[in-house]
Amino acid sequence: MRRKIVAGNWKMNMDLSEGLKFAESLNAYFKSKPVKAGVILCTPFIHLAAVSEIIKNGTLLLGAQNCSSEPSGAFTGEISAQMIKSTGAGYVIIGHSERRTYYHEDDALLNKKTQLAISSGLNVIFCCGEVLNERESGKHREVVKKQLEDGLFTLSAENFRKVVIAYEPVWAIGTGLTATPEQAQEMHKYIRDLVKVKFGTVVAEDLTILYGGSCKPSNAAEIFSKQDVDGGLIGGASLKREDFCAIVEAI
Ligand code: PGA
């Protein structure tokens, strides 16, 4: 069964005490108001262990925003998938456009991270999406296809089932510009069709595909109403309690 998911990507925001307070308030809210979707908080690394404790008796799920491409060893400053798993987190975002752009993470590296995350017992939220000039020149499908083929399609079907895909047109991230519900649906269907060819109908139909990019309470319900949109990856609006709760409820 395809699962609906709303994931909040906190990015590099909130210090430890702010983050814990925020997690406590979301935990209390969703405990009193259960929703059908999986709600995942993707926090900075430093919050993971403590947020894991906070949400232990609630309904929220926990994820990291990145992991190392190496399993362990002399990689100063890195955090391994296994370490993330040991905090109680169940998810990790891989291939966010900010990591692709600012840290030059390419598809081969993202593939390595994905394999390692899954073998460490994590589920992966794998991001893909085109930049504005690729959309304007009609190359968006080609770009996303290559990101998926090189990043994900080397996985076994069994491992691919641990993946959630987030389609995030880069021109819509943090810009206030949103893909129209039709543009989102068109790309999500395209992605599902690619997965169908690669892994078969059952895997494709079970796959959760999230939309990300300036998702807010005013546009979430319409985007989520599309057949192949199974939820959202929320950046800016995930930092505001009312907005994030309203987006979750829109599903
Ligand atoms: P945004 O970010 O909602 O602030 O556009 C989405 C994301 O980067 O995941």
PDB file of C-alpha atoms and ligand atoms in Angstrom:
ATOM      1  CA  MET A   1       0.000   0.000   0.000  1.00  0.00           C
ATOM      2  CA  ARG A   2       1.300   3.407  -0.990  1.00  0.00           C
ATOM      3  CA  ARG A   3       1.985   5.515   2.092  1.00  0.00           C
ATOM      4  CA  LYS A   4       1.227   9.233   2.356  1.00  0.00           C
ATOM      5  CA  ILE A   5       4.068  11.182   3.920  1.00  0.00           C
ATOM      6  CA  VAL A   6       4.751  14.765   4.924  1.00  0.00           C
ATOM      7  CA  ALA A   7       8.372  15.406   5.862  1.00  0.00           C
ATOM      8  CA  GLY A   8       9.665  18.630   7.373  1.00  0.00           C
ATOM      9  CA  ASN A   9      13.202  19.526   6.332  1.00  0.00           C
ATOM     10  CA  TRP A  10      14.472  21.894   9.005  1.00  0.00           C
ATOM     11  CA  LYS A  11      17.721  22.507   7.067  1.00  0.00           C
ATOM     12  CA  MET A  12      20.323  24.413   9.152  1.00  0.00           C
ATOM     13  CA  ASN A  13      17.836  26.108  11.459  1.00  0.00           C
ATOM     14  CA  MET A  14      17.189  26.150  15.200  1.00  0.00           C
ATOM     15  CA  ASP A  15      19.764  25.590  17.926  1.00  0.00           C
ATOM     16  CA  LEU A  16      19.409  22.602  20.242  1.00  0.00           C
ATOM     17  CA  SER A  17      16.985  24.105  22.748  1.00  0.00           C
ATOM     18  CA  GLU A  18      14.827  25.747  20.062  1.00  0.00           C
ATOM     19  CA  GLY A  19      14.661  22.492  18.100  1.00  0.00           C
ATOM     20  CA  LEU A  20      13.727  20.403  21.133  1.00  0.00           C
ATOM     21  CA  LYS A  21      11.027  22.832  22.169  1.00  0.00           C
ATOM     22  CA  PHE A  22       9.620  22.765  18.654  1.00  0.00           C
ATOM     23  CA  ALA A  23       9.713  18.959  18.505  1.00  0.00           C
ATOM     24  CA  GLU A  24       7.936  18.787  21.865  1.00  0.00           C
ATOM     25  CA  SER A  25       5.173  21.037  20.655  1.00  0.00           C
ATOM     26  CA  LEU A  26       4.696  19.093  17.389  1.00  0.00           C
ATOM     27  CA  ASN A  27       4.763  15.807  19.273  1.00  0.00           C
ATOM     28  CA  ALA A  28       2.020  16.976  21.620  1.00  0.00           C
ATOM     29  CA  TYR A  29      -0.053  18.301  18.713  1.00  0.00           C
ATOM     30  CA  PHE A  30       0.059  15.112  16.648  1.00  0.00           C
ATOM     31  CA  LYS A  31      -0.513  12.903  19.692  1.00  0.00           C
ATOM     32  CA  SER A  32      -3.796  14.665  20.278  1.00  0.00           C
ATOM     33  CA  LYS A  33      -4.697  14.799  16.585  1.00  0.00           C
ATOM     34  CA  PRO A  34      -3.598  11.628  14.827  1.00  0.00           C
ATOM     35  CA  VAL A  35      -3.319  11.831  11.037  1.00  0.00           C
ATOM     36  CA  LYS A  36      -3.226   9.114   8.407  1.00  0.00           C
ATOM     37  CA  ALA A  37       0.045  10.293   6.864  1.00  0.00           C
ATOM     38  CA  GLY A  38       3.514   9.504   8.164  1.00  0.00           C
ATOM     39  CA  VAL A  39       4.941  12.745   9.522  1.00  0.00           C
ATOM     40  CA  ILE A  40       8.736  12.866   9.530  1.00  0.00           C
ATOM     41  CA  LEU A  41      10.913  15.523  11.159  1.00  0.00           C
ATOM     42  CA  CYS A  42      14.240  15.810   9.339  1.00  0.00           C
ATOM     43  CA  THR A  43      16.363  17.673  11.844  1.00  0.00           C
ATOM     44  CA  PRO A  44      20.025  18.694  11.971  1.00  0.00           C
ATOM     45  CA  PHE A  45      22.278  15.896  13.269  1.00  0.00           C
ATOM     46  CA  ILE A  46      22.686  17.493  16.698  1.00  0.00           C
ATOM     47  CA  HIS A  47      18.953  17.220  17.432  1.00  0.00           C
ATOM     48  CA  LEU A  48      18.439  13.609  16.420  1.00  0.00           C
ATOM     49  CA  ALA A  49      19.095  11.676  19.632  1.00  0.00           C
ATOM     50  CA  ALA A  50      17.120  14.037  21.850  1.00  0.00           C
ATOM     51  CA  VAL A  51      14.204  14.385  19.420  1.00  0.00           C
ATOM     52  CA  SER A  52      14.113  10.612  19.186  1.00  0.00           C
ATOM     53  CA  GLU A  53      13.477  10.502  22.960  1.00  0.00           C
ATOM     54  CA  ILE A  54      10.796  13.195  22.715  1.00  0.00           C
ATOM     55  CA  ILE A  55       8.799  11.448  20.003  1.00  0.00           C
ATOM     56  CA  LYS A  56       9.222   7.952  21.445  1.00  0.00           C
ATOM     57  CA  ASN A  57       5.648   7.676  22.660  1.00  0.00           C
ATOM     58  CA  GLY A  58       4.030   9.640  19.868  1.00  0.00           C
ATOM     59  CA  THR A  59       3.306   9.239  16.185  1.00  0.00           C
ATOM     60  CA  LEU A  60       6.084  11.332  14.644  1.00  0.00           C
ATOM     61  CA  LEU A  61       8.984   9.826  12.705  1.00  0.00           C
ATOM     62  CA  LEU A  62      12.556  11.063  12.552  1.00  0.00           C
ATOM     63  CA  GLY A  63      15.111  11.593   9.794  1.00  0.00           C
ATOM     64  CA  ALA A  64      18.489  13.169   9.074  1.00  0.00           C
ATOM     65  CA  GLN A  65      19.256  15.463   6.143  1.00  0.00           C
ATOM     66  CA  ASN A  66      22.435  13.812   4.867  1.00  0.00           C
ATOM     67  CA  CYS A  67      24.913  11.049   5.671  1.00  0.00           C
ATOM     68  CA  SER A  68      28.483  10.168   4.828  1.00  0.00           C
ATOM     69  CA  SER A  69      29.280   8.068   1.775  1.00  0.00           C
ATOM     70  CA  GLU A  70      31.719   6.072   3.929  1.00  0.00           C
ATOM     71  CA  PRO A  71      30.717   3.539   6.588  1.00  0.00           C
ATOM     72  CA  SER A  72      33.219   4.629   9.288  1.00  0.00           C
ATOM     73  CA  GLY A  73      36.791   5.680   9.902  1.00  0.00           C
ATOM     74  CA  ALA A  74      39.043   8.691   9.461  1.00  0.00           C
ATOM     75  CA  PHE A  75      36.596  11.130   7.859  1.00  0.00           C
ATOM     76  CA  THR A  76      36.747  14.142  10.158  1.00  0.00           C
ATOM     77  CA  GLY A  77      33.446  15.926  10.532  1.00  0.00           C
ATOM     78  CA  GLU A  78      31.345  13.263   8.833  1.00  0.00           C
ATOM     79  CA  ILE A  79      28.322  11.412  10.253  1.00  0.00           C
ATOM     80  CA  SER A  80      27.705   7.835   9.162  1.00  0.00           C
ATOM     81  CA  ALA A  81      24.397   6.196   8.307  1.00  0.00           C
ATOM     82  CA  GLN A  82      24.964   3.752  11.148  1.00  0.00           C
ATOM     83  CA  MET A  83      25.347   6.637  13.613  1.00  0.00           C
ATOM     84  CA  ILE A  84      22.093   8.131  12.378  1.00  0.00           C
ATOM     85  CA  LYS A  85      20.368   4.801  12.782  1.00  0.00           C
ATOM     86  CA  SER A  86      21.712   4.499  16.339  1.00  0.00           C
ATOM     87  CA  THR A  87      19.884   7.707  17.361  1.00  0.00           C
ATOM     88  CA  GLY A  88      16.551   6.069  16.602  1.00  0.00           C
ATOM     89  CA  ALA A  89      16.051   7.894  13.286  1.00  0.00           C
ATOM     90  CA  GLY A  90      14.504   5.847  10.507  1.00  0.00           C
ATOM     91  CA  TYR A  91      15.041   8.113   7.508  1.00  0.00           C
ATOM     92  CA  VAL A  92      17.691  10.150   5.754  1.00  0.00           C
ATOM     93  CA  ILE A  93      17.322  12.710   2.966  1.00  0.00           C
ATOM     94  CA  ILE A  94      19.825  12.081   0.182  1.00  0.00           C
ATOM     95  CA  GLY A  95      20.510  14.216  -2.876  1.00  0.00           C
ATOM     96  CA  HIS A  96      18.816  17.428  -1.795  1.00  0.00           C
ATOM     97  CA  SER A  97      19.526  20.103  -4.414  1.00  0.00           C
ATOM     98  CA  GLU A  98      21.380  22.191  -1.833  1.00  0.00           C
ATOM     99  CA  ARG A  99      23.816  19.310  -1.337  1.00  0.00           C
ATOM    100  CA  ARG A 100      24.092  18.743  -5.089  1.00  0.00           C
ATOM    101  CA  THR A 101      24.784  22.448  -5.698  1.00  0.00           C
ATOM    102  CA  TYR A 102      26.815  23.679  -2.708  1.00  0.00           C
ATOM    103  CA  TYR A 103      28.704  20.463  -1.924  1.00  0.00           C
ATOM    104  CA  HIS A 104      28.966  19.188  -5.503  1.00  0.00           C
ATOM    105  CA  GLU A 105      27.394  15.835  -4.702  1.00  0.00           C
ATOM    106  CA  ASP A 106      26.992  13.906  -7.935  1.00  0.00           C
ATOM    107  CA  ASP A 107      24.827  10.932  -8.819  1.00  0.00           C
ATOM    108  CA  ALA A 108      27.620   8.387  -8.239  1.00  0.00           C
ATOM    109  CA  LEU A 109      28.235   9.692  -4.709  1.00  0.00           C
ATOM    110  CA  LEU A 110      24.509   9.836  -3.995  1.00  0.00           C
ATOM    111  CA  ASN A 111      24.174   6.257  -5.163  1.00  0.00           C
ATOM    112  CA  LYS A 112      26.912   5.223  -2.723  1.00  0.00           C
ATOM    113  CA  LYS A 113      25.206   7.093   0.131  1.00  0.00           C
ATOM    114  CA  THR A 114      21.848   5.536  -0.718  1.00  0.00           C
ATOM    115  CA  GLN A 115      23.232   1.982  -0.743  1.00  0.00           C
ATOM    116  CA  LEU A 116      24.999   2.546   2.554  1.00  0.00           C
ATOM    117  CA  ALA A 117      21.968   4.149   4.208  1.00  0.00           C
ATOM    118  CA  ILE A 118      19.737   1.243   3.216  1.00  0.00           C
ATOM    119  CA  SER A 119      22.256  -1.359   4.307  1.00  0.00           C
ATOM    120  CA  SER A 120      22.421   0.467   7.662  1.00  0.00           C
ATOM    121  CA  GLY A 121      18.676   0.013   8.084  1.00  0.00           C
ATOM    122  CA  LEU A 122      17.517   3.501   7.076  1.00  0.00           C
ATOM    123  CA  ASN A 123      14.818   4.493   4.630  1.00  0.00           C
ATOM    124  CA  VAL A 124      15.930   7.054   2.063  1.00  0.00           C
ATOM    125  CA  ILE A 125      14.136  10.179   0.898  1.00  0.00           C
ATOM    126  CA  PHE A 126      15.884  10.635  -2.444  1.00  0.00           C
ATOM    127  CA  CYS A 127      15.556  14.099  -4.002  1.00  0.00           C
ATOM    128  CA  CYS A 128      15.558  14.860  -7.697  1.00  0.00           C
ATOM    129  CA  GLY A 129      14.580  17.867  -9.767  1.00  0.00           C
ATOM    130  CA  GLU A 130      15.637  20.234 -12.528  1.00  0.00           C
ATOM    131  CA  VAL A 131      16.896  23.831 -12.430  1.00  0.00           C
ATOM    132  CA  LEU A 132      15.013  26.634 -14.147  1.00  0.00           C
ATOM    133  CA  ASN A 133      16.848  26.676 -17.468  1.00  0.00           C
ATOM    134  CA  GLU A 134      16.444  22.914 -17.785  1.00  0.00           C
ATOM    135  CA  ARG A 135      12.680  23.340 -17.298  1.00  0.00           C
ATOM    136  CA  GLU A 136      12.567  26.260 -19.740  1.00  0.00           C
ATOM    137  CA  SER A 137      14.466  24.348 -22.405  1.00  0.00           C
ATOM    138  CA  GLY A 138      12.193  21.325 -21.993  1.00  0.00           C
ATOM    139  CA  LYS A 139      14.950  19.105 -20.537  1.00  0.00           C
ATOM    140  CA  HIS A 140      13.329  18.530 -17.130  1.00  0.00           C
ATOM    141  CA  ARG A 141      12.253  14.955 -17.826  1.00  0.00           C
ATOM    142  CA  GLU A 142      15.651  13.983 -19.178  1.00  0.00           C
ATOM    143  CA  VAL A 143      17.415  15.512 -16.139  1.00  0.00           C
ATOM    144  CA  VAL A 144      15.213  13.734 -13.607  1.00  0.00           C
ATOM    145  CA  LYS A 145      15.501  10.455 -15.512  1.00  0.00           C
ATOM    146  CA  LYS A 146      19.295  10.587 -15.345  1.00  0.00           C
ATOM    147  CA  GLN A 147      19.267  11.449 -11.620  1.00  0.00           C
ATOM    148  CA  LEU A 148      17.056   8.447 -10.923  1.00  0.00           C
ATOM    149  CA  GLU A 149      18.876   6.039 -13.221  1.00  0.00           C
ATOM    150  CA  ASP A 150      22.314   6.898 -11.840  1.00  0.00           C
ATOM    151  CA  GLY A 151      21.268   7.455  -8.235  1.00  0.00           C
ATOM    152  CA  LEU A 152      18.677   4.749  -7.649  1.00  0.00           C
ATOM    153  CA  PHE A 153      18.132   2.295 -10.457  1.00  0.00           C
ATOM    154  CA  THR A 154      21.190   0.206  -9.576  1.00  0.00           C
ATOM    155  CA  LEU A 155      19.412  -0.878  -6.374  1.00  0.00           C
ATOM    156  CA  SER A 156      17.739  -4.242  -6.081  1.00  0.00           C
ATOM    157  CA  ALA A 157      13.934  -4.111  -6.154  1.00  0.00           C
ATOM    158  CA  GLU A 158      13.951  -5.127  -2.492  1.00  0.00           C
ATOM    159  CA  ASN A 159      16.203  -2.212  -1.519  1.00  0.00           C
ATOM    160  CA  PHE A 160      14.321   0.199  -3.772  1.00  0.00           C
ATOM    161  CA  ARG A 161      11.272  -0.428  -1.606  1.00  0.00           C
ATOM    162  CA  LYS A 162      13.094   1.465   1.180  1.00  0.00           C
ATOM    163  CA  VAL A 163      13.123   4.602  -0.966  1.00  0.00           C
ATOM    164  CA  VAL A 164      10.740   7.543  -1.051  1.00  0.00           C
ATOM    165  CA  ILE A 165      11.321   9.873  -4.008  1.00  0.00           C
ATOM    166  CA  ALA A 166      10.960  13.636  -3.540  1.00  0.00           C
ATOM    167  CA  TYR A 167      10.500  15.606  -6.733  1.00  0.00           C
ATOM    168  CA  GLU A 168      11.739  19.104  -5.986  1.00  0.00           C
ATOM    169  CA  PRO A 169      12.048  21.466  -8.935  1.00  0.00           C
ATOM    170  CA  VAL A 170      15.065  23.532  -7.875  1.00  0.00           C
ATOM    171  CA  TRP A 171      13.472  26.743  -9.167  1.00  0.00           C
ATOM    172  CA  ALA A 172      10.667  26.272  -6.633  1.00  0.00           C
ATOM    173  CA  ILE A 173      12.794  25.674  -3.523  1.00  0.00           C
ATOM    174  CA  GLY A 174      12.666  28.590  -1.117  1.00  0.00           C
ATOM    175  CA  THR A 175      11.696  30.949  -3.936  1.00  0.00           C
ATOM    176  CA  GLY A 176       7.955  31.261  -3.389  1.00  0.00           C
ATOM    177  CA  LEU A 177       7.474  29.865  -6.896  1.00  0.00           C
ATOM    178  CA  THR A 178       5.597  26.574  -6.872  1.00  0.00           C
ATOM    179  CA  ALA A 179       5.127  24.057  -9.620  1.00  0.00           C
ATOM    180  CA  THR A 180       1.479  24.027 -10.626  1.00  0.00           C
ATOM    181  CA  PRO A 181      -0.430  20.959  -9.449  1.00  0.00           C
ATOM    182  CA  GLU A 182      -0.483  19.884 -13.117  1.00  0.00           C
ATOM    183  CA  GLN A 183       3.295  20.242 -13.494  1.00  0.00           C
ATOM    184  CA  ALA A 184       3.793  18.238 -10.295  1.00  0.00           C
ATOM    185  CA  GLN A 185       1.368  15.514 -11.391  1.00  0.00           C
ATOM    186  CA  GLU A 186       2.937  15.286 -14.841  1.00  0.00           C
ATOM    187  CA  MET A 187       6.437  14.755 -13.413  1.00  0.00           C
ATOM    188  CA  HIS A 188       5.277  12.403 -10.664  1.00  0.00           C
ATOM    189  CA  LYS A 189       3.501  10.228 -13.213  1.00  0.00           C
ATOM    190  CA  TYR A 190       6.591  10.284 -15.407  1.00  0.00           C
ATOM    191  CA  ILE A 191       8.708   9.148 -12.424  1.00  0.00           C
ATOM    192  CA  ARG A 192       6.244   6.388 -11.539  1.00  0.00           C
ATOM    193  CA  ASP A 193       6.274   5.191 -15.149  1.00  0.00           C
ATOM    194  CA  LEU A 194      10.090   5.025 -15.148  1.00  0.00           C
ATOM    195  CA  VAL A 195       9.971   2.984 -11.939  1.00  0.00           C
ATOM    196  CA  LYS A 196       7.351   0.727 -13.486  1.00  0.00           C
ATOM    197  CA  VAL A 197       9.616  -0.068 -16.418  1.00  0.00           C
ATOM    198  CA  LYS A 198      12.592  -0.687 -14.133  1.00  0.00           C
ATOM    199  CA  PHE A 199      11.050  -2.486 -11.126  1.00  0.00           C
ATOM    200  CA  GLY A 200       7.545  -3.472 -12.219  1.00  0.00           C
ATOM    201  CA  THR A 201       4.013  -2.318 -11.530  1.00  0.00           C
ATOM    202  CA  VAL A 202       3.718  -3.454  -7.919  1.00  0.00           C
ATOM    203  CA  VAL A 203       6.851  -1.600  -6.789  1.00  0.00           C
ATOM    204  CA  ALA A 204       5.876   1.499  -8.791  1.00  0.00           C
ATOM    205  CA  GLU A 205       2.351   1.594  -7.401  1.00  0.00           C
ATOM    206  CA  ASP A 206       3.662   1.239  -3.837  1.00  0.00           C
ATOM    207  CA  LEU A 207       6.238   4.006  -4.260  1.00  0.00           C
ATOM    208  CA  THR A 208       5.614   7.224  -2.316  1.00  0.00           C
ATOM    209  CA  ILE A 209       6.508  10.303  -4.384  1.00  0.00           C
ATOM    210  CA  LEU A 210       6.642  13.618  -2.526  1.00  0.00           C
ATOM    211  CA  TYR A 211       6.481  17.096  -3.989  1.00  0.00           C
ATOM    212  CA  GLY A 212       8.806  19.767  -2.583  1.00  0.00           C
ATOM    213  CA  GLY A 213       9.280  23.442  -3.363  1.00  0.00           C
ATOM    214  CA  SER A 214       7.475  26.334  -1.643  1.00  0.00           C
ATOM    215  CA  CYS A 215       4.712  24.081  -0.408  1.00  0.00           C
ATOM    216  CA  LYS A 216       2.495  26.032   2.001  1.00  0.00           C
ATOM    217  CA  PRO A 217      -0.951  25.799   3.593  1.00  0.00           C
ATOM    218  CA  SER A 218      -2.494  27.763   0.714  1.00  0.00           C
ATOM    219  CA  ASN A 219      -1.320  25.390  -2.040  1.00  0.00           C
ATOM    220  CA  ALA A 220      -0.791  22.043  -0.299  1.00  0.00           C
ATOM    221  CA  ALA A 221      -4.309  20.631  -0.605  1.00  0.00           C
ATOM    222  CA  GLU A 222      -4.465  21.210  -4.347  1.00  0.00           C
ATOM    223  CA  ILE A 223      -1.030  19.726  -5.002  1.00  0.00           C
ATOM    224  CA  PHE A 224      -1.701  16.741  -2.717  1.00  0.00           C
ATOM    225  CA  SER A 225      -5.014  16.068  -4.460  1.00  0.00           C
ATOM    226  CA  LYS A 226      -3.195  14.924  -7.590  1.00  0.00           C
ATOM    227  CA  GLN A 227      -3.195  11.213  -8.196  1.00  0.00           C
ATOM    228  CA  ASP A 228       0.560  10.637  -8.188  1.00  0.00           C
ATOM    229  CA  VAL A 229       1.451  13.134  -5.465  1.00  0.00           C
ATOM    230  CA  ASP A 230       1.702  11.234  -2.182  1.00  0.00           C
ATOM    231  CA  GLY A 231       2.707  14.079   0.110  1.00  0.00           C
ATOM    232  CA  GLY A 232       5.375  16.713   0.482  1.00  0.00           C
ATOM    233  CA  LEU A 233       8.895  17.572   1.561  1.00  0.00           C
ATOM    234  CA  ILE A 234       8.503  20.894   3.310  1.00  0.00           C
ATOM    235  CA  GLY A 235      11.333  23.364   3.951  1.00  0.00           C
ATOM    236  CA  GLY A 236      10.504  26.893   5.105  1.00  0.00           C
ATOM    237  CA  ALA A 237       6.941  26.137   6.151  1.00  0.00           C
ATOM    238  CA  SER A 238       8.085  23.208   8.335  1.00  0.00           C
ATOM    239  CA  LEU A 239       9.632  25.720  10.747  1.00  0.00           C
ATOM    240  CA  LYS A 240       6.282  27.303  11.564  1.00  0.00           C
ATOM    241  CA  ARG A 241       4.046  25.158  13.733  1.00  0.00           C
ATOM    242  CA  GLU A 242       0.715  26.372  12.335  1.00  0.00           C
ATOM    243  CA  ASP A 243       1.877  26.113   8.724  1.00  0.00           C
ATOM    244  CA  PHE A 244       3.389  22.664   9.102  1.00  0.00           C
ATOM    245  CA  CYS A 245       0.340  21.297  10.919  1.00  0.00           C
ATOM    246  CA  ALA A 246      -1.967  22.792   8.291  1.00  0.00           C
ATOM    247  CA  ILE A 247       0.067  21.206   5.483  1.00  0.00           C
ATOM    248  CA  VAL A 248      -0.052  17.818   7.213  1.00  0.00           C
ATOM    249  CA  GLU A 249      -3.785  18.171   7.644  1.00  0.00           C
ATOM    250  CA  ALA A 250      -4.155  19.055   3.958  1.00  0.00           C
ATOM    251  CA  ILE A 251      -3.259  15.495   3.150  1.00  0.00           C
TER     252      ILE A 251
HETATM  253  P1  PGA B   1      10.921  24.997   0.643  1.00  0.00           P
HETATM  254  O1  PGA B   1      12.054  23.869   0.636  1.00  0.00           O
HETATM  255  O2  PGA B   1       9.654  24.343   1.107  1.00  0.00           O
HETATM  256  O3  PGA B   1      11.436  26.037   1.599  1.00  0.00           O
HETATM  257  O4  PGA B   1      10.817  25.511  -0.757  1.00  0.00           O
HETATM  258  C1  PGA B   1      11.772  22.562   0.252  1.00  0.00           C
HETATM  259  C2  PGA B   1      13.024  21.741   0.383  1.00  0.00           C
HETATM  260  O5  PGA B   1      14.109  22.251   0.142  1.00  0.00           O
HETATM  261  O6  PGA B   1      12.970  20.545   0.744  1.00  0.00           O
END
